mmCIF file of C-alpha atoms (C1' of nucleotides) in Angstrom:
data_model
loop_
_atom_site.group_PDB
_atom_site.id
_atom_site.type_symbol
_atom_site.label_atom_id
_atom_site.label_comp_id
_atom_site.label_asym_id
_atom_site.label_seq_id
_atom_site.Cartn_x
_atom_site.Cartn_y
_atom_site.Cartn_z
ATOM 1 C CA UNK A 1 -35.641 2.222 -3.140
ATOM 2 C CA UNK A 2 -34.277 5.484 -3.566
ATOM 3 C CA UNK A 3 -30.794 4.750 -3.358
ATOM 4 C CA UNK A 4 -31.290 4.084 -6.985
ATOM 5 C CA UNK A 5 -27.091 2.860 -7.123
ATOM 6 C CA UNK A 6 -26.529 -0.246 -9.361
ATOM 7 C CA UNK A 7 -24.994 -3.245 -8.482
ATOM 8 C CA UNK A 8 -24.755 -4.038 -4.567
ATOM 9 C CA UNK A 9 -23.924 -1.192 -3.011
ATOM 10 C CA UNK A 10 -26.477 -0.258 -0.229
ATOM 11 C CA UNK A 11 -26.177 2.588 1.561
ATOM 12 C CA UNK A 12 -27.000 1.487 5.296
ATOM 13 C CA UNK A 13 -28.885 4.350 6.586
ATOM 14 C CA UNK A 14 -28.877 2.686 10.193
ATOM 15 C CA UNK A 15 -29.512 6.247 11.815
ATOM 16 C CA UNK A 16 -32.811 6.195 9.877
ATOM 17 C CA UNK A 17 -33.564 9.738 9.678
ATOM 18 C CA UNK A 18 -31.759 10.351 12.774
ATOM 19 C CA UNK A 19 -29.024 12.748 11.993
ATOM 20 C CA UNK A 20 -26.378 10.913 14.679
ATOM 21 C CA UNK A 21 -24.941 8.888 11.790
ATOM 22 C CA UNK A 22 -21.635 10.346 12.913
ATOM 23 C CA UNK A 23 -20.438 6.343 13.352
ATOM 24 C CA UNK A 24 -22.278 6.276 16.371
ATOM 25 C CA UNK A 25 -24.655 3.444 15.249
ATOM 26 C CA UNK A 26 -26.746 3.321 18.688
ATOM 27 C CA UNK A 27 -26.474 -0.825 19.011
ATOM 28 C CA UNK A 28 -27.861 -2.597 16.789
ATOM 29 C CA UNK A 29 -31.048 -1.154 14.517
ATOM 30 C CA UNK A 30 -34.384 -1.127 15.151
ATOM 31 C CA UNK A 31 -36.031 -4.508 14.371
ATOM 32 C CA UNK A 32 -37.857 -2.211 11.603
ATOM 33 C CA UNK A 33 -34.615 -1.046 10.281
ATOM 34 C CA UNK A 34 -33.053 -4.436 9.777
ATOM 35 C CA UNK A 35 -36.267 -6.067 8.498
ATOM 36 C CA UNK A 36 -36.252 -3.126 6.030
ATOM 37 C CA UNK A 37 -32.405 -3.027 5.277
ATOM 38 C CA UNK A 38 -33.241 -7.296 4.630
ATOM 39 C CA UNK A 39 -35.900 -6.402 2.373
ATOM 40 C CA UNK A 40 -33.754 -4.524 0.241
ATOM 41 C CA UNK A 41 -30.991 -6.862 0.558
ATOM 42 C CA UNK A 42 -33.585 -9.573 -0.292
ATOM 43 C CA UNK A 43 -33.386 -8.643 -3.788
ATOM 44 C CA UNK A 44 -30.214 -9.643 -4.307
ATOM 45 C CA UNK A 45 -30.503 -12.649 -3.101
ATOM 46 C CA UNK A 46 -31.202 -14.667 -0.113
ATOM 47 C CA UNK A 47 -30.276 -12.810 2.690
ATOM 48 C CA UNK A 48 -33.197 -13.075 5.405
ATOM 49 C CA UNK A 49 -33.667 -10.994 8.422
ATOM 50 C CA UNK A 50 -31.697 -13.175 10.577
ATOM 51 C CA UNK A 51 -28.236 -12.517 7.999
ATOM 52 C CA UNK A 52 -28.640 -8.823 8.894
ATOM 53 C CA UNK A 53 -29.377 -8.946 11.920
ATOM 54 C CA UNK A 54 -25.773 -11.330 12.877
ATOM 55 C CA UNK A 55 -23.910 -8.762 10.552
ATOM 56 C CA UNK A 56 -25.023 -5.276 12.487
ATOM 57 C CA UNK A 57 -24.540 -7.908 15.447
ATOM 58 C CA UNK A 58 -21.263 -9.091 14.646
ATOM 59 C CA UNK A 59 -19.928 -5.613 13.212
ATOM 60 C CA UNK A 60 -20.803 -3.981 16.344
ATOM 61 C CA UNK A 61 -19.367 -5.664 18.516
ATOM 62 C CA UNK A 62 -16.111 -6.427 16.391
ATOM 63 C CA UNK A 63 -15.835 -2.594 15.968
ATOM 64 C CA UNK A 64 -15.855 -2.167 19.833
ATOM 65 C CA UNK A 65 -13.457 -4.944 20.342
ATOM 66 C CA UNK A 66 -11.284 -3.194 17.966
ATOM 67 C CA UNK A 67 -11.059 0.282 19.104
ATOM 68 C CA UNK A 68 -11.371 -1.363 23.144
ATOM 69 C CA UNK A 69 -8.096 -0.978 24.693
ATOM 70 C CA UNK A 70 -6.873 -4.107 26.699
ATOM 71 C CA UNK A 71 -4.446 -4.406 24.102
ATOM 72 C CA UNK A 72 -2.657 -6.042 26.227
ATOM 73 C CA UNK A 73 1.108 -6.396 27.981
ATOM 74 C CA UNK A 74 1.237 -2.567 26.882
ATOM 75 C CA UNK A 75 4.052 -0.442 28.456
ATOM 76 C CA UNK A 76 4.030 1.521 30.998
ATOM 77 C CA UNK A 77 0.723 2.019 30.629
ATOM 78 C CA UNK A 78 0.128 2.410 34.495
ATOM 79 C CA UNK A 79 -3.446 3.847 33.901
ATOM 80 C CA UNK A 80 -5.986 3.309 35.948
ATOM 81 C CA UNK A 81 -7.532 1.057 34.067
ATOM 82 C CA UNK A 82 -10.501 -0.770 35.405
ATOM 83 C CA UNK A 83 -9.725 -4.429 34.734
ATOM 84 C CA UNK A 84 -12.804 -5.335 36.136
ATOM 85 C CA UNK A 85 -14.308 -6.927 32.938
ATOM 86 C CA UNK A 86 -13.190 -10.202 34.849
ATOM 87 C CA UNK A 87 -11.017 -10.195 31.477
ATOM 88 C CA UNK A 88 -13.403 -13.549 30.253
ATOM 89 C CA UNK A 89 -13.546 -11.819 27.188
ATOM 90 C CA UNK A 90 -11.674 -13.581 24.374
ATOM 91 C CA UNK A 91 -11.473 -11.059 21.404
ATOM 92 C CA UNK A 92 -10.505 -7.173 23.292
ATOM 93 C CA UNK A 93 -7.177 -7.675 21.784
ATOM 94 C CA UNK A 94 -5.909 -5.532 19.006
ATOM 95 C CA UNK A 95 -3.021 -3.780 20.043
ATOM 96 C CA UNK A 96 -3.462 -0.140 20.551
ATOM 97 C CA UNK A 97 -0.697 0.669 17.694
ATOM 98 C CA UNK A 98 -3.568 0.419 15.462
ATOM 99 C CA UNK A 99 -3.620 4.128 13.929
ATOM 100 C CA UNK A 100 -6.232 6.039 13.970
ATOM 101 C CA UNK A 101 -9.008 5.225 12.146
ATOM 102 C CA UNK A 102 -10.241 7.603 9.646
ATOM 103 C CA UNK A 103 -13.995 8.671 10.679
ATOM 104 C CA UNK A 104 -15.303 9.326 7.389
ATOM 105 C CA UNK A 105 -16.684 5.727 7.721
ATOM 106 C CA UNK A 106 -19.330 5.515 5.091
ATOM 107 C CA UNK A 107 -21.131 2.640 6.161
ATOM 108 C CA UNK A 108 -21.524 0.902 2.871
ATOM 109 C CA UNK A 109 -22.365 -2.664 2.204
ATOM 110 C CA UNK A 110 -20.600 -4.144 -1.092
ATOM 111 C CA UNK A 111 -22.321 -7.377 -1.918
ATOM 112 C CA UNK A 112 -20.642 -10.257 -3.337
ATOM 113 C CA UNK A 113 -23.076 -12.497 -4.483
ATOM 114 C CA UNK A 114 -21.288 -15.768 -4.725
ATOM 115 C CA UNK A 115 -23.451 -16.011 -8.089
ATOM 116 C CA UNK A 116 -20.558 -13.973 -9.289
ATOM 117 C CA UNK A 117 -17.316 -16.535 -9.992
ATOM 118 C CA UNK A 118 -14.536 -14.063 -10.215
ATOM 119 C CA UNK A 119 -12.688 -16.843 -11.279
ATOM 120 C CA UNK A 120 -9.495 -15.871 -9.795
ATOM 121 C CA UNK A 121 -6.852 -17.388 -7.819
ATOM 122 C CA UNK A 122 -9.671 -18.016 -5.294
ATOM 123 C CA UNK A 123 -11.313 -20.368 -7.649
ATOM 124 C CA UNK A 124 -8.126 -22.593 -7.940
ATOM 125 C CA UNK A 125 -8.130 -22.940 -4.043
ATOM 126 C CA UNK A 126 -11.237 -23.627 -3.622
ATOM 127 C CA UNK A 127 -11.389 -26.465 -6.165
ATOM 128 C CA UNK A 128 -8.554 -28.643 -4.264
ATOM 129 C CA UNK A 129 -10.133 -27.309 -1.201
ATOM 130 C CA UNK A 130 -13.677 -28.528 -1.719
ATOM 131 C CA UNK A 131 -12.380 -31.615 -2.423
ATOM 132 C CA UNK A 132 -15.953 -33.029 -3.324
ATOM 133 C CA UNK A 133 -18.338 -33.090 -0.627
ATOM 134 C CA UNK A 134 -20.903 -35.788 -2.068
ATOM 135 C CA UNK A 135 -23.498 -32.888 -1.989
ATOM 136 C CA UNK A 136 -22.880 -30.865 -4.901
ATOM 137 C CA UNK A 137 -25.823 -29.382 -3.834
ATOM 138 C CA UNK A 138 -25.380 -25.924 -1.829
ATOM 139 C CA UNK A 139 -28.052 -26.033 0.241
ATOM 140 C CA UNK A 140 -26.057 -23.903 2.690
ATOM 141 C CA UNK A 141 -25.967 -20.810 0.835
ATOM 142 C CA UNK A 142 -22.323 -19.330 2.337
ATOM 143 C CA UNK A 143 -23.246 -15.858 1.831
ATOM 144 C CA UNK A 144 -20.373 -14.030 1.559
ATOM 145 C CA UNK A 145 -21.015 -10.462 2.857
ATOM 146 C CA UNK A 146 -18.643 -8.481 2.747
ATOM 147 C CA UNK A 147 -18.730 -4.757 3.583
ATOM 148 C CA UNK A 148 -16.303 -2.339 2.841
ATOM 149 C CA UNK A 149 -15.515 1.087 4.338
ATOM 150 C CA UNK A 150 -15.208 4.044 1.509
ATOM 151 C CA UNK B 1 8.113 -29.584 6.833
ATOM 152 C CA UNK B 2 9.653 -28.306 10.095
ATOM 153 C CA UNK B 3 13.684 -28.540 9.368
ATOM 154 C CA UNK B 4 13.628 -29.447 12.942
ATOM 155 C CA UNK B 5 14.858 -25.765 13.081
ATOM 156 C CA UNK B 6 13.592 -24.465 16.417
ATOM 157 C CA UNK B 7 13.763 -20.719 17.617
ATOM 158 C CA UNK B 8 12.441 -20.132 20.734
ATOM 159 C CA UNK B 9 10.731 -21.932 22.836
ATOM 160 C CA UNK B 10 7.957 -20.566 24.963
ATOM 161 C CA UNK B 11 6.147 -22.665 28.089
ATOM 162 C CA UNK B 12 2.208 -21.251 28.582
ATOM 163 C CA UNK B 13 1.206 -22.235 31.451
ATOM 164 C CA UNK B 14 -2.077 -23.089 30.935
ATOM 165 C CA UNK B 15 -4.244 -23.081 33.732
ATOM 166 C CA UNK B 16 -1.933 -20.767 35.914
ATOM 167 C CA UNK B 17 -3.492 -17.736 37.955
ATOM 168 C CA UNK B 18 -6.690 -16.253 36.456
ATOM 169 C CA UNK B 19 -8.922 -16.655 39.644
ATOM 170 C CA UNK B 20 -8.307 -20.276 40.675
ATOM 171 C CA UNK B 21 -8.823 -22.010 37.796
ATOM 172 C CA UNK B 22 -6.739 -25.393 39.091
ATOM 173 C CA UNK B 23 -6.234 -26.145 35.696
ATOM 174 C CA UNK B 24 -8.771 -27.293 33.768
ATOM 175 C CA UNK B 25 -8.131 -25.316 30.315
ATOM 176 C CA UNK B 26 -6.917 -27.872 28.245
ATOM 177 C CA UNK B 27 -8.969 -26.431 25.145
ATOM 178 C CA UNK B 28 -9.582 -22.982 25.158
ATOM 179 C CA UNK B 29 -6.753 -20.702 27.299
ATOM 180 C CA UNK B 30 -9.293 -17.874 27.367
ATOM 181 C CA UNK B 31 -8.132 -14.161 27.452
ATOM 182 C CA UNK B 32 -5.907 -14.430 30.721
ATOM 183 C CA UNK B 33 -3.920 -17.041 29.125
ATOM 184 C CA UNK B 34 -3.683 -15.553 25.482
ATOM 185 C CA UNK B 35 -2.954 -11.856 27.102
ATOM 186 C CA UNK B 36 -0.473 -13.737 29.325
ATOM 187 C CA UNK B 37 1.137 -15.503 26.101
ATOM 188 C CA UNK B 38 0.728 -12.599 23.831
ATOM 189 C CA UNK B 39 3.022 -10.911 26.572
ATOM 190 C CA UNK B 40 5.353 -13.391 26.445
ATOM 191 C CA UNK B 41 5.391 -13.531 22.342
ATOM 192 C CA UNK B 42 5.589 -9.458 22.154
ATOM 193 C CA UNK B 43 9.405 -9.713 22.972
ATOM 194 C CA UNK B 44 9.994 -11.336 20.106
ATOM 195 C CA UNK B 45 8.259 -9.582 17.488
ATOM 196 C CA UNK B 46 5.115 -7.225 17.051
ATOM 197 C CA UNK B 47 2.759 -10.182 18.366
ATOM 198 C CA UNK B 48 -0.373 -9.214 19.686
ATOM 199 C CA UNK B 49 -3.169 -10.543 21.340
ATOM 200 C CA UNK B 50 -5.071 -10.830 18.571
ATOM 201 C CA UNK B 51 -2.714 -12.863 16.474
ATOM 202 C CA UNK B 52 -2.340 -15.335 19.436
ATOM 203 C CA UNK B 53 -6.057 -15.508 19.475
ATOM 204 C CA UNK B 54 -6.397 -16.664 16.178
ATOM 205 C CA UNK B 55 -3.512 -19.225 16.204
ATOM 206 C CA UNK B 56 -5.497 -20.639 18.982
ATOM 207 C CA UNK B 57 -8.675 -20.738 17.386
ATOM 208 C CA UNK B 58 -7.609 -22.011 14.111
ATOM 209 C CA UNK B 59 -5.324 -24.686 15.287
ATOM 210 C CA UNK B 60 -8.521 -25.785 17.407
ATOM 211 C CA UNK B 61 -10.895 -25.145 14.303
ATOM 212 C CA UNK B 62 -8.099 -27.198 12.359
ATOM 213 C CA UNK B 63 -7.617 -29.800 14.424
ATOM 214 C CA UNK B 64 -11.390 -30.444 14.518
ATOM 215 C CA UNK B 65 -11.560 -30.396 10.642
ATOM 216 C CA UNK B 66 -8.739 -32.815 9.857
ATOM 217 C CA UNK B 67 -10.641 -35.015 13.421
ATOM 218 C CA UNK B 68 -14.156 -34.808 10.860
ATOM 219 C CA UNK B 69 -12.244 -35.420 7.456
ATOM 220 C CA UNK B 70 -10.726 -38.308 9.113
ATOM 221 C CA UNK B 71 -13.731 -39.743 10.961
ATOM 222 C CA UNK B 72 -16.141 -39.213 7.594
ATOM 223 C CA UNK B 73 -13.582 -41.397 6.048
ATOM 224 C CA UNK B 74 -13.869 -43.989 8.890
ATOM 225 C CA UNK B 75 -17.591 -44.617 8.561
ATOM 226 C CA UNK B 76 -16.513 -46.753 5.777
ATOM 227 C CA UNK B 77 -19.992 -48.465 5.605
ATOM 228 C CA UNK B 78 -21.577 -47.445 8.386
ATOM 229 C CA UNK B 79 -25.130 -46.959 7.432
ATOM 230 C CA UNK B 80 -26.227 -45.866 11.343
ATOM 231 C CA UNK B 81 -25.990 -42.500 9.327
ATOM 232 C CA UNK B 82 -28.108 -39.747 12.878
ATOM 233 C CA UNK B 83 -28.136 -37.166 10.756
ATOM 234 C CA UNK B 84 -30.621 -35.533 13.764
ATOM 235 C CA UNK B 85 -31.987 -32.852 10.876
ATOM 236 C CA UNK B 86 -32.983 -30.881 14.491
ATOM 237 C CA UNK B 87 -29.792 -29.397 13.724
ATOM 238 C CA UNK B 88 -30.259 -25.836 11.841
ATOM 239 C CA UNK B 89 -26.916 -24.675 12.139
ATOM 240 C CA UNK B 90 -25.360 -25.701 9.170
ATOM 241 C CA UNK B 91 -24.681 -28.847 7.019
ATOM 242 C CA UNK B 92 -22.854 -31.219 9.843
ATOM 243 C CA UNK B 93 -22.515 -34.381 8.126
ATOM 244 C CA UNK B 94 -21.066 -36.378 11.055
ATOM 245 C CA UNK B 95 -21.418 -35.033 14.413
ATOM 246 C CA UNK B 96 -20.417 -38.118 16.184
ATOM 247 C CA UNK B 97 -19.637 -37.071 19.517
ATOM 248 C CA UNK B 98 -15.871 -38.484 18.785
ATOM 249 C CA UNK B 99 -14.715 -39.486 22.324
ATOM 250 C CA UNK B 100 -13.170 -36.473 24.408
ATOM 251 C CA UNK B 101 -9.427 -36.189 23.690
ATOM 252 C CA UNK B 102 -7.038 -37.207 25.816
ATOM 253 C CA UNK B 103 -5.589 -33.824 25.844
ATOM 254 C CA UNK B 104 -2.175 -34.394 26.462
ATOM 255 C CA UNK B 105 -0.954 -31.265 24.766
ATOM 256 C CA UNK B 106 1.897 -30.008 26.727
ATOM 257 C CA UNK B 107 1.680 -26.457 25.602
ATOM 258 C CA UNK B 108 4.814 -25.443 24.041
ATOM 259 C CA UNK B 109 4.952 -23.135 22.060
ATOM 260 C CA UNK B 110 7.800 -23.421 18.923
ATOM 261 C CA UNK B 111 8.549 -19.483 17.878
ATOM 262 C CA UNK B 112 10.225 -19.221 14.536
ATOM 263 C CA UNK B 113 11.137 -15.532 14.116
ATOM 264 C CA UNK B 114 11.484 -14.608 10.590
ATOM 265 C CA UNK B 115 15.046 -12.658 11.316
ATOM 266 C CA UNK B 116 16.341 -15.773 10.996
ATOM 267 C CA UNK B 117 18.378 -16.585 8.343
ATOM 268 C CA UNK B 118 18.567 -20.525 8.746
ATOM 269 C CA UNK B 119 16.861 -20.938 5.714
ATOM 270 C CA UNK B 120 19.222 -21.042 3.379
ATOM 271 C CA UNK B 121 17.072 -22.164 -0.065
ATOM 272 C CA UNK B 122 13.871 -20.449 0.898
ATOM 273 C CA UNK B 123 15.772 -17.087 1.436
ATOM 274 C CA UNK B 124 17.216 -17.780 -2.178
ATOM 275 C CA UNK B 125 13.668 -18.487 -3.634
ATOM 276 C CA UNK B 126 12.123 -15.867 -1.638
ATOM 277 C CA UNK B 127 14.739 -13.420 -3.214
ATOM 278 C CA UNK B 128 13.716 -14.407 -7.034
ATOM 279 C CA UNK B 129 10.041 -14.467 -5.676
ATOM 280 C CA UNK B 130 9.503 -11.119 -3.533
ATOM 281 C CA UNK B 131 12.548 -9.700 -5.258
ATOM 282 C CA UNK B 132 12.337 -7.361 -2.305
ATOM 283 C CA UNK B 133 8.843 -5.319 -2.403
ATOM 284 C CA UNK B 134 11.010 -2.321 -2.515
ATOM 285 C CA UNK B 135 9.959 -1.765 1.429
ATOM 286 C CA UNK B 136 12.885 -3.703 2.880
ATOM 287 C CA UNK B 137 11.184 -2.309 6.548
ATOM 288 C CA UNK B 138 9.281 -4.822 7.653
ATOM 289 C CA UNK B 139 6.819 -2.310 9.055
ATOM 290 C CA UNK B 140 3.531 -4.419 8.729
ATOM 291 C CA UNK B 141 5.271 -8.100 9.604
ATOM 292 C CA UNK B 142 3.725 -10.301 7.722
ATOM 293 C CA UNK B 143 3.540 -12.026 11.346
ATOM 294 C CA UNK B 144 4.370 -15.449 10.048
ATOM 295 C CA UNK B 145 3.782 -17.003 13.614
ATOM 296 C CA UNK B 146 4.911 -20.740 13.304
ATOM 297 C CA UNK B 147 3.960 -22.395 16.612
ATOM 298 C CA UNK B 148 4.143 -26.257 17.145
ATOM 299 C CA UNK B 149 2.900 -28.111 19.781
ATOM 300 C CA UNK B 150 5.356 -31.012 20.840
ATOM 301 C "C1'" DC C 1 6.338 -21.140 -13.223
ATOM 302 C "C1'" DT C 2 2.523 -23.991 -11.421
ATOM 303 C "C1'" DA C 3 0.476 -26.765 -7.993
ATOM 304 C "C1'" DG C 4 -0.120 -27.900 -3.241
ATOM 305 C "C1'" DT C 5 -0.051 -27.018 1.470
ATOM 306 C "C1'" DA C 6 0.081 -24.492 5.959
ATOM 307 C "C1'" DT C 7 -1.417 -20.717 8.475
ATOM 308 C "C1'" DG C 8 -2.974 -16.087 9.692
ATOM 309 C "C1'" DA C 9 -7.043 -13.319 9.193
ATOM 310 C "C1'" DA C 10 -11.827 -12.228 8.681
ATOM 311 C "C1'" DT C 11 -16.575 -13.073 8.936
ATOM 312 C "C1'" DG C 12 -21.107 -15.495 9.251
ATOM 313 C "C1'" DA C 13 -23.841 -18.140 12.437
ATOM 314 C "C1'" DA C 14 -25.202 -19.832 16.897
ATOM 315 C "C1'" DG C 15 -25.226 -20.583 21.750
ATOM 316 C "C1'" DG C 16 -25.517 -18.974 26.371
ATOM 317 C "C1'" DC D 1 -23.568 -8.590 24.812
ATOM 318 C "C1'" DC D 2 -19.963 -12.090 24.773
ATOM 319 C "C1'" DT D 3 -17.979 -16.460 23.407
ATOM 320 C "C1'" DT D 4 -17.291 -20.077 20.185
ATOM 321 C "C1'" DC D 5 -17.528 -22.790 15.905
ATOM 322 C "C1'" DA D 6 -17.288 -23.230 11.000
ATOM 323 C "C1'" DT D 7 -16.033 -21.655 6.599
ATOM 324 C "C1'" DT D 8 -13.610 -18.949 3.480
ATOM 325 C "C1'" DC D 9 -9.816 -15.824 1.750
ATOM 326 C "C1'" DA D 10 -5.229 -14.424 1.230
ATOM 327 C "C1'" DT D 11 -0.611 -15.149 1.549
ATOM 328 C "C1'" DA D 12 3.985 -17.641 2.419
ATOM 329 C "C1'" DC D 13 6.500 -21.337 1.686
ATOM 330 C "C1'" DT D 14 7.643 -26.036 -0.549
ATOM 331 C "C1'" DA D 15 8.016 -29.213 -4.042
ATOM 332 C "C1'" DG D 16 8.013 -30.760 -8.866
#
DNA sequence: CTAGTATGAATGAAGG
DNA sequence: CCTTCATTCATACTAG
């Protein structure tokens, strides 16, 4: 592993040695990639394949539903917009007020191994929330990824 | 609680237009509906799409929860435990099929717009509390959508 | 102030 | 790819 950073903070190189990282993630990586990006994930804990795979999954398409107009009841926006997505789709919301987003998207994965109890406010929640569930035992690990852009 | 305090009060028509649907959307209103409410919603306040979306799926999400709390709580003794372990989604305790619901939602929406001043204690408290975050703009509304279903 | 609750928001995981 | 469910987080508001 080059990347060689400690803690959980893996550099996605999605792109692979493809210079096009300009956010322009083409889909979702190569099988390869993700079984490699998993690999290295693996080490922090258990995150198979599959938990990669729904995340580039999942991002993508939440990152096109954001920036995808059909925000809806706009203005005046008489455009000719093709409407003929048979508007089924549930999530294209997101209003187009949402400002620019800043390109400098670094792709970077922050880990938060639930291994790690903050202990914060979050804790106190959860303990009323939990409420008990007979199986103390998490055999459902509820790997909490959570990726942040820098 | 709800002070019985009631804003506005929105009618969705569920099941209206969106290619001759005859009504039969009891459970999910789908994009045309949610675009169609958002619409309606916008006039009062920066609601989007989005936000309607997610009242919608968390009331449904909710609903279901407090349905499986309740039910787990019903089995009392019931040992006829089909805990079908074909299952490899997650850790569903009880999946009895509990019996379609009768539905009978009527669809109205309950807007409580936070200009309002009809709280008289809670503006006190939230005085002491907030003690005004210096932004009195209310640029980024904390969108504290209240709907209620009669 | 603390505890509890309700709800919006986000994301992981599947299903189709 | 799109839709949906389930779970969790964060925050607002209420009550003691």
């Amino acid at each position: 592993m080059d990347d060689g950073m400690s803690g959980f903070c893996i550099k996605s190189r999605i792109g692979g040695g493809g210079g096009g990282c300009g956010g322009r993630d083409s889909g979702t990586p190569s099988t390869d990639q993700i079984q490699k990006i998993s690999s290295q994930l693996s080490f922090y804990g258990k995150i198979e394949s599959k938990n990669v795979f729904y995340w580039f999954q999942n991002h993508k398409a939440r990152e096109r539903q954001k920036r995808r107009r059909v925000s809806s009841v706009a203005h005046e926006q008489h455009d000719q917009i093709h409407q003929d997505d048979k508007v089924s789709s549930a999530k294209h919301f997101v209003d187009v007020n949402q400002v620019s987003e800043p390109e400098r998207v670094i792709e970077t994965l922050q880990l938060f191994p639930l291994n790690t109890f903050n202990a914060s406010e979050s804790a106190k929640r959860r303990l009323f929330t939990n409420e008990c569930k007979e199986t103390d035992q998490m055999d459902h690990p509820p790997l909490d990824l959570r990726l942040s852009f820098l």
